[in-house]
Amino acid sequence: MRSTCRCAPWAWNIDAWRHQIELLPPADYLRMTYYERWLQVNEQLVVKHGLVTPAELATGAPEGGSAKASPVLTAAVVARRLGRGIPSSHDPKVPPRFKVRQRVRARNINPAGHTRLPRYARGKLGTITRDHGVYTFPDTNAHFQGEKRQHVYSVRFSARDLWGEHASPRDSVHLDMWDDYLEHA
């Protein structure tokens, strides 16, 4: 399908895509199947970023006089793009802020927009069990504010610390948390 603008076909990233799913109205989200959500979000994003118009999406045909997308999206372009891989999780330029077995507190923050910090863990104490290495921070990446690469840790929270004394003392939850989600306990 042709576009009415000359936008790159990589106008969004995985974090922006996840954020778009979070923006679906709750009733629609619950009504839709897993793949219906994917389709709905991808349709919204191609229109939002000017790759197609709503009319082109509805009819499957280019509007009269619309320009072809530039660069043209071909199988070879997709293969080159996907073949780049992801940045290494080992990055000596980004030092860890925390160590394995260290007690930490999940920050009690309420950022506007996308976050991977679960509300139920905010302000709670946990223990770092593993440093996964350095990865893109989804909260900034989803809003095109930069990758802000930082360490991601597996943090163990006891069920009682999360949900109170009625939770089983034997249960725990491990959450993957970026540096910006944590503070020293």
CSV table of C-alpha atoms in Angstrom, one decimal:
chain,number,residue,atom,x,y,z
A,1,MET,CA,0.0,0.0,0.0
A,2,ARG,CA,1.3,3.5,-0.8
A,3,SER,CA,1.7,6.3,1.7
A,4,THR,CA,0.7,9.9,1.6
A,5,CYS,CA,4.0,10.9,3.3
A,6,ARG,CA,7.6,9.8,3.0
A,7,CYS,CA,7.8,8.3,6.5
A,8,ALA,CA,10.3,5.5,7.3
A,9,PRO,CA,8.6,2.1,7.8
A,10,TRP,CA,10.4,2.0,11.2
A,11,ALA,CA,8.4,4.9,12.7
A,12,TRP,CA,7.9,3.2,16.0
A,13,ASN,CA,9.7,0.7,18.3
A,14,ILE,CA,8.6,-2.2,20.4
A,15,ASP,CA,8.1,-0.1,23.5
A,16,ALA,CA,5.9,2.4,21.6
A,17,TRP,CA,4.0,-0.6,20.3
A,18,ARG,CA,3.4,-1.9,23.8
A,19,HIS,CA,2.3,1.5,25.0
A,20,GLN,CA,-0.2,1.7,22.1
A,21,ILE,CA,-1.7,-1.6,23.4
A,22,GLU,CA,-2.0,0.0,26.8
A,23,LEU,CA,-4.0,2.8,25.3
A,24,LEU,CA,-6.8,0.5,24.0
A,25,PRO,CA,-10.0,1.2,25.9
A,26,PRO,CA,-10.4,-1.5,28.6
A,27,ALA,CA,-13.7,-2.8,27.2
A,28,ASP,CA,-12.1,-3.2,23.8
A,29,TYR,CA,-9.0,-4.8,25.2
A,30,LEU,CA,-11.0,-7.4,27.1
A,31,ARG,CA,-13.3,-8.1,24.2
A,32,MET,CA,-10.5,-8.6,21.7
A,33,THR,CA,-8.5,-11.8,21.2
A,34,TYR,CA,-4.7,-11.6,21.5
A,35,TYR,CA,-4.2,-11.2,17.7
A,36,GLU,CA,-7.1,-8.8,17.3
A,37,ARG,CA,-5.2,-6.5,19.7
A,38,TRP,CA,-2.1,-6.8,17.6
A,39,LEU,CA,-4.0,-6.1,14.4
A,40,GLN,CA,-5.8,-3.1,15.9
A,41,VAL,CA,-2.6,-1.6,17.3
A,42,ASN,CA,-0.7,-2.1,14.1
A,43,GLU,CA,-3.6,-0.4,12.1
A,44,GLN,CA,-3.5,2.5,14.5
A,45,LEU,CA,0.2,2.9,14.3
A,46,VAL,CA,0.4,2.9,10.4
A,47,VAL,CA,-2.2,5.6,10.3
A,48,LYS,CA,-0.7,7.6,13.2
A,49,HIS,CA,2.7,7.6,11.6
A,50,GLY,CA,1.4,8.5,8.2
A,51,LEU,CA,2.3,5.3,6.4
A,52,VAL,CA,-1.3,5.0,5.1
A,53,THR,CA,-4.5,7.1,5.4
A,54,PRO,CA,-7.6,5.8,7.1
A,55,ALA,CA,-9.3,5.5,3.7
A,56,GLU,CA,-6.4,3.5,2.3
A,57,LEU,CA,-6.5,1.2,5.3
A,58,ALA,CA,-10.3,0.7,4.9
A,59,THR,CA,-10.2,0.1,1.2
A,60,GLY,CA,-6.8,-1.6,0.7
A,61,ALA,CA,-6.2,0.7,-2.2
A,62,PRO,CA,-4.0,3.8,-2.5
A,63,GLU,CA,-5.7,7.2,-2.6
A,64,GLY,CA,-5.4,9.0,-5.9
A,65,GLY,CA,-2.2,11.0,-6.1
A,66,SER,CA,-0.6,9.5,-3.0
A,67,ALA,CA,3.2,9.3,-3.0
A,68,LYS,CA,5.0,6.0,-2.7
A,69,ALA,CA,6.7,5.3,0.6
A,70,SER,CA,10.3,6.1,0.7
A,71,PRO,CA,12.4,4.0,1.0
A,72,VAL,CA,10.4,1.3,-0.6
A,73,LEU,CA,9.8,-1.5,1.9
A,74,THR,CA,11.0,-4.7,0.3
A,75,ALA,CA,11.9,-8.2,1.7
A,76,ALA,CA,15.6,-7.3,1.4
A,77,VAL,CA,15.1,-4.1,3.4
A,78,VAL,CA,13.2,-6.0,6.1
A,79,ALA,CA,16.0,-8.7,6.2
A,80,ARG,CA,18.7,-6.0,6.7
A,81,ARG,CA,16.7,-4.3,9.4
A,82,LEU,CA,15.9,-7.4,11.4
A,83,GLY,CA,19.4,-8.8,10.9
A,84,ARG,CA,20.9,-6.0,12.9
A,85,GLY,CA,20.0,-7.8,16.2
A,86,ILE,CA,19.8,-6.1,19.5
A,87,PRO,CA,22.6,-4.3,21.3
A,88,SER,CA,24.7,-6.5,23.6
A,89,SER,CA,23.7,-6.8,27.2
A,90,HIS,CA,27.4,-6.4,28.1
A,91,ASP,CA,28.3,-2.7,28.1
A,92,PRO,CA,31.2,-1.7,30.4
A,93,LYS,CA,30.3,2.0,29.9
A,94,VAL,CA,27.2,1.5,31.9
A,95,PRO,CA,28.1,0.5,35.5
A,96,PRO,CA,25.5,-1.3,37.7
A,97,ARG,CA,24.0,0.8,40.5
A,98,PHE,CA,23.1,-2.4,42.5
A,99,LYS,CA,24.7,-5.8,43.3
A,100,VAL,CA,23.3,-9.3,43.7
A,101,ARG,CA,21.9,-10.0,47.2
A,102,GLN,CA,21.5,-6.2,47.8
A,103,ARG,CA,18.2,-5.0,49.4
A,104,VAL,CA,16.4,-2.4,47.3
A,105,ARG,CA,13.2,-0.6,47.2
A,106,ALA,CA,11.0,-0.2,44.1
A,107,ARG,CA,10.5,3.5,43.7
A,108,ASN,CA,7.0,4.8,44.4
A,109,ILE,CA,6.6,6.8,41.2
A,110,ASN,CA,3.6,7.3,38.9
A,111,PRO,CA,5.1,8.3,35.5
A,112,ALA,CA,2.8,9.6,32.8
A,113,GLY,CA,2.7,7.2,29.9
A,114,HIS,CA,4.3,3.8,29.5
A,115,THR,CA,6.1,2.1,32.3
A,116,ARG,CA,7.0,-1.5,33.1
A,117,LEU,CA,7.1,-0.8,36.8
A,118,PRO,CA,4.1,-2.7,38.3
A,119,ARG,CA,2.0,-0.6,40.6
A,120,TYR,CA,1.7,-3.4,43.2
A,121,ALA,CA,5.5,-3.4,43.7
A,122,ARG,CA,6.0,0.4,44.1
A,123,GLY,CA,7.5,1.3,47.4
A,124,LYS,CA,8.1,-2.3,48.3
A,125,LEU,CA,11.4,-3.9,49.5
A,126,GLY,CA,13.0,-6.7,47.6
A,127,THR,CA,16.4,-8.4,47.0
A,128,ILE,CA,18.4,-8.5,43.8
A,129,THR,CA,18.9,-12.1,42.7
A,130,ARG,CA,20.5,-11.5,39.3
A,131,ASP,CA,21.9,-8.8,37.1
A,132,HIS,CA,20.7,-9.4,33.5
A,133,GLY,CA,23.0,-6.8,32.0
A,134,VAL,CA,22.3,-3.6,30.1
A,135,TYR,CA,19.2,-3.0,28.1
A,136,THR,CA,17.1,-0.2,26.6
A,137,PHE,CA,14.9,1.6,29.2
A,138,PRO,CA,11.3,1.1,27.8
A,139,ASP,CA,9.8,4.1,29.6
A,140,THR,CA,11.9,6.6,27.6
A,141,ASN,CA,12.1,4.5,24.4
A,142,ALA,CA,8.3,4.2,24.1
A,143,HIS,CA,8.1,8.0,23.9
A,144,PHE,CA,11.1,8.5,21.6
A,145,GLN,CA,13.1,10.2,24.4
A,146,GLY,CA,16.2,8.0,23.9
A,147,GLU,CA,17.2,4.4,24.8
A,148,LYS,CA,18.7,5.4,28.2
A,149,ARG,CA,20.4,2.0,28.4
A,150,GLN,CA,20.8,0.7,32.0
A,151,HIS,CA,21.1,-2.5,34.0
A,152,VAL,CA,18.1,-4.8,34.5
A,153,TYR,CA,17.9,-6.9,37.6
A,154,SER,CA,15.8,-9.8,38.8
A,155,VAL,CA,14.4,-8.6,42.1
A,156,ARG,CA,12.7,-11.1,44.5
A,157,PHE,CA,9.8,-9.8,46.5
A,158,SER,CA,8.2,-11.9,49.2
A,159,ALA,CA,4.4,-12.3,48.7
A,160,ARG,CA,3.9,-10.9,52.2
A,161,ASP,CA,5.9,-7.8,51.4
A,162,LEU,CA,3.7,-7.3,48.3
A,163,TRP,CA,0.3,-8.3,49.6
A,164,GLY,CA,0.4,-8.4,53.4
A,165,GLU,CA,0.4,-11.0,56.2
A,166,HIS,CA,-2.4,-13.1,54.7
A,167,ALA,CA,-0.1,-14.1,51.8
A,168,SER,CA,1.8,-17.3,52.1
A,169,PRO,CA,5.2,-16.9,53.7
A,170,ARG,CA,6.6,-19.4,51.2
A,171,ASP,CA,5.6,-17.5,48.1
A,172,SER,CA,7.6,-14.8,46.2
A,173,VAL,CA,7.6,-13.0,43.0
A,174,HIS,CA,10.6,-12.2,40.8
A,175,LEU,CA,10.3,-9.0,38.7
A,176,ASP,CA,12.8,-7.7,36.1
A,177,MET,CA,13.5,-4.1,37.0
A,178,TRP,CA,15.6,-1.4,35.4
A,179,ASP,CA,18.0,0.9,37.5
A,180,ASP,CA,15.5,3.8,37.3
A,181,TYR,CA,12.9,1.7,39.1
A,182,LEU,CA,15.0,1.0,42.1
A,183,GLU,CA,16.5,2.9,45.0
A,184,HIS,CA,18.8,1.8,47.9
A,185,ALA,CA,16.8,0.3,50.8
